[in-house]
PDB file of C-alpha atoms in Angstrom:
ATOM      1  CA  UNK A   1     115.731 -99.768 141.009  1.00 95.00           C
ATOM      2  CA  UNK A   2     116.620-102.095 138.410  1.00 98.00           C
ATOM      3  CA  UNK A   3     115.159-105.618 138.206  1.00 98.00           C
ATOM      4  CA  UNK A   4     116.007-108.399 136.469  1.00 98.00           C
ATOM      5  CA  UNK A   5     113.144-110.865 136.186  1.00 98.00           C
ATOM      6  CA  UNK A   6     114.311-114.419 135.632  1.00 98.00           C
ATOM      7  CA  UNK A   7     112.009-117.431 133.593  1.00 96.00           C
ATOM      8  CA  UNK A   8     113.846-120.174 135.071  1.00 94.00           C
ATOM      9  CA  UNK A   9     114.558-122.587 132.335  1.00 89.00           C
ATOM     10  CA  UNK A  10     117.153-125.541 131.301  1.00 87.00           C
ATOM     11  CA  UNK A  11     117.752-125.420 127.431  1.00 92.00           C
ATOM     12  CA  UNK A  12     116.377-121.471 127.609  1.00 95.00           C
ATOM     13  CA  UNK A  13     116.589-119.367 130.368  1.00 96.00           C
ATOM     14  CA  UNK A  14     114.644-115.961 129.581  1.00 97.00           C
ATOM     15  CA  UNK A  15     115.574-112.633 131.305  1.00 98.00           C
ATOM     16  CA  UNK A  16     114.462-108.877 131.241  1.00 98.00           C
ATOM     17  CA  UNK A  17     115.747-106.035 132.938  1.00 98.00           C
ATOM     18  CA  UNK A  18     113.599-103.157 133.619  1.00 98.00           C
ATOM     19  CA  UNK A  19     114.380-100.083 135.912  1.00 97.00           C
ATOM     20  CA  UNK A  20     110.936 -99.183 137.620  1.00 95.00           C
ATOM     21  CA  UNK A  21     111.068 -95.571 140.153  1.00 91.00           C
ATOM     22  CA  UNK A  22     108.615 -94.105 141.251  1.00 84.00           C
ATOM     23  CA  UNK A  23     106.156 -96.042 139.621  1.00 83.00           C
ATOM     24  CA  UNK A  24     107.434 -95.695 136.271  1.00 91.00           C
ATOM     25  CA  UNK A  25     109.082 -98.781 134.489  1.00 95.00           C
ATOM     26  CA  UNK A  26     110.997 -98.524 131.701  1.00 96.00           C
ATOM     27  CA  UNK A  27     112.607-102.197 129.975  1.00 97.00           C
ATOM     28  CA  UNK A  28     116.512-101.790 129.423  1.00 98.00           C
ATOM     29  CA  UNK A  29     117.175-105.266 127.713  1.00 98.00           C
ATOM     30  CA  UNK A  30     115.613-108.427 127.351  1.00 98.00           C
ATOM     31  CA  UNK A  31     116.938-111.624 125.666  1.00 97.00           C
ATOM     32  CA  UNK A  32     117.623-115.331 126.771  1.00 97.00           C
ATOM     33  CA  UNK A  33     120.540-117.776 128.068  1.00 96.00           C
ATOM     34  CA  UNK A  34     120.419-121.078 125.937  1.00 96.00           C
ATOM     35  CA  UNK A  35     122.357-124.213 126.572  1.00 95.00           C
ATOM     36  CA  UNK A  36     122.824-126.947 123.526  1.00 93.00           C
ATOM     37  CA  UNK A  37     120.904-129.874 123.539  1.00 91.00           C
ATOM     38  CA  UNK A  38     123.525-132.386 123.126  1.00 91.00           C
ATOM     39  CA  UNK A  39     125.522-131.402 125.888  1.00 93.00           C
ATOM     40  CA  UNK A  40     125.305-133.688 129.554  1.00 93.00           C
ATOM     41  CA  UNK A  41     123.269-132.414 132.417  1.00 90.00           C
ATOM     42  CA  UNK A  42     126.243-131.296 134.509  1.00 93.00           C
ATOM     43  CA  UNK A  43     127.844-129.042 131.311  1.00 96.00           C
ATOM     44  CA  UNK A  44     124.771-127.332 130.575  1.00 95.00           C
ATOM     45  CA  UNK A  45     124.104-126.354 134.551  1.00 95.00           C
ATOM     46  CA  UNK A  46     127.700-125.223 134.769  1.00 97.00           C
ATOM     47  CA  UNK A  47     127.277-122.916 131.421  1.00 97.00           C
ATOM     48  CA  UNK A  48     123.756-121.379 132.934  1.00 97.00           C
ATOM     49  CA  UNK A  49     125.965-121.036 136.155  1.00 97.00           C
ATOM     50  CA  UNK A  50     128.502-119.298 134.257  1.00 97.00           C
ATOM     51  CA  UNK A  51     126.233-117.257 132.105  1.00 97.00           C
ATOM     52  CA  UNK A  52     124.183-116.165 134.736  1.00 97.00           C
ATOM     53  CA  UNK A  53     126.935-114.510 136.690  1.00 97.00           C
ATOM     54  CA  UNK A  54     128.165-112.924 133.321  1.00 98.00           C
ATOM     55  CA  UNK A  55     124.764-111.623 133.198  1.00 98.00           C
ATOM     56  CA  UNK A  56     124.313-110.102 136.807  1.00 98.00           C
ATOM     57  CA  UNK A  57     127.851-108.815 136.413  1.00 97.00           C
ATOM     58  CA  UNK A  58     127.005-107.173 132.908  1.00 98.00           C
ATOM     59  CA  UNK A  59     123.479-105.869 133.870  1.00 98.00           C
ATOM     60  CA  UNK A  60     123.864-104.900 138.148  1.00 98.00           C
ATOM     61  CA  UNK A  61     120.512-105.569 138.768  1.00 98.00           C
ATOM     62  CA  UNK A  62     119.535-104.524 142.247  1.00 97.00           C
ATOM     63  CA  UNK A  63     116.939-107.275 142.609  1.00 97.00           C
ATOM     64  CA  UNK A  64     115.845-110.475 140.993  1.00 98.00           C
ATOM     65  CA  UNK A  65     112.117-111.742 140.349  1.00 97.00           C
ATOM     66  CA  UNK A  66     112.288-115.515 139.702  1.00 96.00           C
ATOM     67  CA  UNK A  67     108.990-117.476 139.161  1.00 91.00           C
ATOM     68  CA  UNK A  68     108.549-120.550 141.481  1.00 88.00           C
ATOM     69  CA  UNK A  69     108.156-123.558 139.732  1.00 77.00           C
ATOM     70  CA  UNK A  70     104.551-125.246 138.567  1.00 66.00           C
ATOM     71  CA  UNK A  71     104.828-128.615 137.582  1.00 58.00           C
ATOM     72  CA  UNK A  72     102.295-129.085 135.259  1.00 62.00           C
ATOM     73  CA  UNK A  73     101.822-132.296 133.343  1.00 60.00           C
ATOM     74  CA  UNK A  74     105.724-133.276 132.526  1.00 57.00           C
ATOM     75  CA  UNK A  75     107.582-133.875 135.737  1.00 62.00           C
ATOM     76  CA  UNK A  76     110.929-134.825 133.649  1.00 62.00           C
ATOM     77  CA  UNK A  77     110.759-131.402 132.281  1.00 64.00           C
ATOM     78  CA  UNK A  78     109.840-130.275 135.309  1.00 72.00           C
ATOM     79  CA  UNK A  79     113.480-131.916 137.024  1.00 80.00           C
ATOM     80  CA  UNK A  80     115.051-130.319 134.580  1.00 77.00           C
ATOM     81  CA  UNK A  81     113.792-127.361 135.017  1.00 83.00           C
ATOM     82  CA  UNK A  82     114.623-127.525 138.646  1.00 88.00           C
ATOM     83  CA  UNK A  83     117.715-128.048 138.214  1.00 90.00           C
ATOM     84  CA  UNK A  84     118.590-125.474 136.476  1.00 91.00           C
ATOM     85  CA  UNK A  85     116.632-122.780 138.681  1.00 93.00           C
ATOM     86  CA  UNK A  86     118.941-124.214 141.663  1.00 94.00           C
ATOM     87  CA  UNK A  87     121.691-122.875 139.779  1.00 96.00           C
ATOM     88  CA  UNK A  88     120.345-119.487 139.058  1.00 96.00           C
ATOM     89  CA  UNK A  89     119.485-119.415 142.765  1.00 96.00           C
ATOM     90  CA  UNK A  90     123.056-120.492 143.495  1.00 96.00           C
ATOM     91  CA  UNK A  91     124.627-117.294 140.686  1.00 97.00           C
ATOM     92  CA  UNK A  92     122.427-115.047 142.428  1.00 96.00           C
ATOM     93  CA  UNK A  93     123.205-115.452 146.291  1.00 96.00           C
ATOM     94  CA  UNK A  94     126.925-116.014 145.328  1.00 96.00           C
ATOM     95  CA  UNK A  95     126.821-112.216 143.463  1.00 97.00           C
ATOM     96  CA  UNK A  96     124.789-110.733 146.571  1.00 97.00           C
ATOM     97  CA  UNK A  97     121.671-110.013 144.897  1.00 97.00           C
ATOM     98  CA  UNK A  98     118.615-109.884 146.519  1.00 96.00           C
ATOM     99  CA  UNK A  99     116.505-112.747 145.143  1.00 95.00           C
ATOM    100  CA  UNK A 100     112.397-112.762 145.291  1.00 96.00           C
ATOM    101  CA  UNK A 101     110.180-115.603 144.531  1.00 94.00           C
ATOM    102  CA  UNK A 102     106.618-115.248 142.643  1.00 95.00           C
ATOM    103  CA  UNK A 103     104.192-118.038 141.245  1.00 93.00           C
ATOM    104  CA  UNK A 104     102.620-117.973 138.105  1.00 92.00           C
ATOM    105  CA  UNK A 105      99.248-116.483 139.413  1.00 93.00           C
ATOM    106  CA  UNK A 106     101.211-113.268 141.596  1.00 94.00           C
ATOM    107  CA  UNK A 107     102.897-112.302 137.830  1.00 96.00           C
ATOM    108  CA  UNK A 108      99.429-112.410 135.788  1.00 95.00           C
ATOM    109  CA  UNK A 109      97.735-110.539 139.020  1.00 95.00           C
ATOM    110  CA  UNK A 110     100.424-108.069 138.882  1.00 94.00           C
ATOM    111  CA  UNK A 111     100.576-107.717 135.243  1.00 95.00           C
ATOM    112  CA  UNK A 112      96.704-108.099 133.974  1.00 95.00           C
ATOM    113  CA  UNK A 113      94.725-107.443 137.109  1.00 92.00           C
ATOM    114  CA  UNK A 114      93.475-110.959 137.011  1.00 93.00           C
ATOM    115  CA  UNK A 115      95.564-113.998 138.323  1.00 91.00           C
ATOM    116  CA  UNK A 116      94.161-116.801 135.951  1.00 92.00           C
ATOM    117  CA  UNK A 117      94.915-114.310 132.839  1.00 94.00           C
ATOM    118  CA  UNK A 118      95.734-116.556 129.936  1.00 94.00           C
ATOM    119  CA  UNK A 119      99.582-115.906 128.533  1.00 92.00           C
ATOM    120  CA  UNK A 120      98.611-114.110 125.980  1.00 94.00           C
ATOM    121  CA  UNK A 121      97.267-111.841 128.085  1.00 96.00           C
ATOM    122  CA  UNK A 122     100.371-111.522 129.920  1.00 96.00           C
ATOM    123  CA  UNK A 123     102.257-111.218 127.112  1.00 95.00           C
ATOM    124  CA  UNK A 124      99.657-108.539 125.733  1.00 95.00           C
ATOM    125  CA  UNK A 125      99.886-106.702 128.709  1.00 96.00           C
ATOM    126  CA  UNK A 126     103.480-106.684 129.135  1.00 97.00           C
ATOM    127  CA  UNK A 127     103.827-105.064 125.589  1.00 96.00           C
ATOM    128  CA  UNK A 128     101.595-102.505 126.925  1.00 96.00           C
ATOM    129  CA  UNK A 129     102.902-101.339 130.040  1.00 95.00           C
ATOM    130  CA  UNK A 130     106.430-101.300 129.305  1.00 96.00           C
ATOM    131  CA  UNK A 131     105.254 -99.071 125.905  1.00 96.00           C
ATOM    132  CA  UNK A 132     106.772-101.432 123.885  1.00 96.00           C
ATOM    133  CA  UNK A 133     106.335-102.174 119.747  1.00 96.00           C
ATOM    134  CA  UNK A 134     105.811-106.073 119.396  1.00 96.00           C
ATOM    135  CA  UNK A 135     105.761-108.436 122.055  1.00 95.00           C
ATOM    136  CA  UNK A 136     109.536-109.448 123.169  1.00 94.00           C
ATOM    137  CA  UNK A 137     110.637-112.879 121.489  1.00 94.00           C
ATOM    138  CA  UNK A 138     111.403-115.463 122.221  1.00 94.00           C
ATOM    139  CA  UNK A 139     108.555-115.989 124.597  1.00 94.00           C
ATOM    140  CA  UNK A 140     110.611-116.854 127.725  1.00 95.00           C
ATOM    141  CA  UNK A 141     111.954-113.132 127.584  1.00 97.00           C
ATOM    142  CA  UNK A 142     108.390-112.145 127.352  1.00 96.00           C
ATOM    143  CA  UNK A 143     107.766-114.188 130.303  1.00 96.00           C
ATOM    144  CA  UNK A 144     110.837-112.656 133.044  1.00 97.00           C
ATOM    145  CA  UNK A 145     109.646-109.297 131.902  1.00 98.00           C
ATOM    146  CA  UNK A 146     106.423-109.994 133.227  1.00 97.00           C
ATOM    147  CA  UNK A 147     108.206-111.152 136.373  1.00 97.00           C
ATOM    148  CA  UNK A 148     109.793-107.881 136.419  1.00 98.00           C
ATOM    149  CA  UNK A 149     106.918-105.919 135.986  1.00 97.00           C
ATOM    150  CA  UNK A 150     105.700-107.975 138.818  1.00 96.00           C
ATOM    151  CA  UNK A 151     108.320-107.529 141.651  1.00 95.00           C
ATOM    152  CA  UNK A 152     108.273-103.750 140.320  1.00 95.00           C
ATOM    153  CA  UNK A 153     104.176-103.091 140.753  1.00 89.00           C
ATOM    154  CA  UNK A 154     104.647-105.408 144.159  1.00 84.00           C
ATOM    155  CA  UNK A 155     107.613-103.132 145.043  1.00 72.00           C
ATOM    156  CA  UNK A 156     107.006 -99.413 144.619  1.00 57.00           C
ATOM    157  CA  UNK A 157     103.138-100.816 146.102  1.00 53.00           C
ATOM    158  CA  UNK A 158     104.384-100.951 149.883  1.00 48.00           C
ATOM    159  CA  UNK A 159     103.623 -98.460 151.814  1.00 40.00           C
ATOM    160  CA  UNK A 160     106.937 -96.887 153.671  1.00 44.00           C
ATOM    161  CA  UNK A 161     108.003 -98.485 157.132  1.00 37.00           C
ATOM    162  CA  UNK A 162     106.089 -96.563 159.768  1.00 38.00           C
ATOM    163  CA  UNK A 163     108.172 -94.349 162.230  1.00 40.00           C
ATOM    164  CA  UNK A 164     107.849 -95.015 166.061  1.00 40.00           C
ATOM    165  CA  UNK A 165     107.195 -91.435 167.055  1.00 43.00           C
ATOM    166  CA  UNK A 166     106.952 -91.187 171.157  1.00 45.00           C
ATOM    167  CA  UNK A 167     104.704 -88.996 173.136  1.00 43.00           C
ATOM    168  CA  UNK A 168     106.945 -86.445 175.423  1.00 43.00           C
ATOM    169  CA  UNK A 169     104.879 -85.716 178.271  1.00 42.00           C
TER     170      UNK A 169
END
């Protein structure tokens, strides 16, 4: 299965693929979407629009692991940052990707064991379960690789659909 993991964003927009079977995950690419500064609200949601569907189409994820949003102290940030996860919602459904939702806490659960890890930790442990040299940069790509990992330990955790079996008497 391949996953891309998603750290919605509005001037950076970090992503990470990773293909996770049978409970092995291996990263394919990381990296990260980034829209000028300068540019009105309405160009740089069109350009993540646009980029993201490049993306999907480039990558053929089967899945995507977003991360809901936590506002923490800066709720224009936080608008903006909305705004631009409504249009990677929007790139997603409109390419026919399956889309899954986790918050903060399910990722550093998934990833360290503990769900009020620090990001470093995260970040730390992310490096070390997909076998990897340095920690990816820039930080957001760190950060949707972790959301990866995440819908990939979540995944492959399920336990298969039971089977109605009937009794023939």
């Amino acid at each position: 299965m391949r996953i891309l993991g998603i750290d919605p964003g509005f001037a950076t927009i970090g992503f990470g693929l990773v293909e996770a079977d049978r409970g092995q995950v291996h990263m394919v690419t990381y990296g990260a979407i980034t829209t000028p500064a300068g540019l009105p609200l309405s160009r740089r949601l069109y350009q993540i629009g646009t980029d993201m569907e490049d993306l999907i189409g480039q990558l053929k994820p089967d899945v995507i692991s977003i991360e809901e949003l936590f506002f923490n102290t800066n709720i224009t940030t936080g608008i903006a940052v909305a705004h631009g996860r409504g249009v990677i919602l929007y790139a997603a459904e409109k390419c026919g990707i399956p889309l899954y939702e986790y918050t903060p806490s399910q990722v550093k659960l998934a990833v360290t064991g503990y769900g009020k890890a620090e990001k470093r930790q995260v970040m730390d442990m992310t490096k070390r379960l997909l076998k990897l040299k340095a920690v990816p940069r820039p930080d957001d790509a760190a950060d949707a690789l972790a959301l990866a990992l995440c819908h990939a330990r979540s995944f492959t955790s399920r336990l298969p659909q039971m089977v109605d079996v009937k009794e023939t008497v």
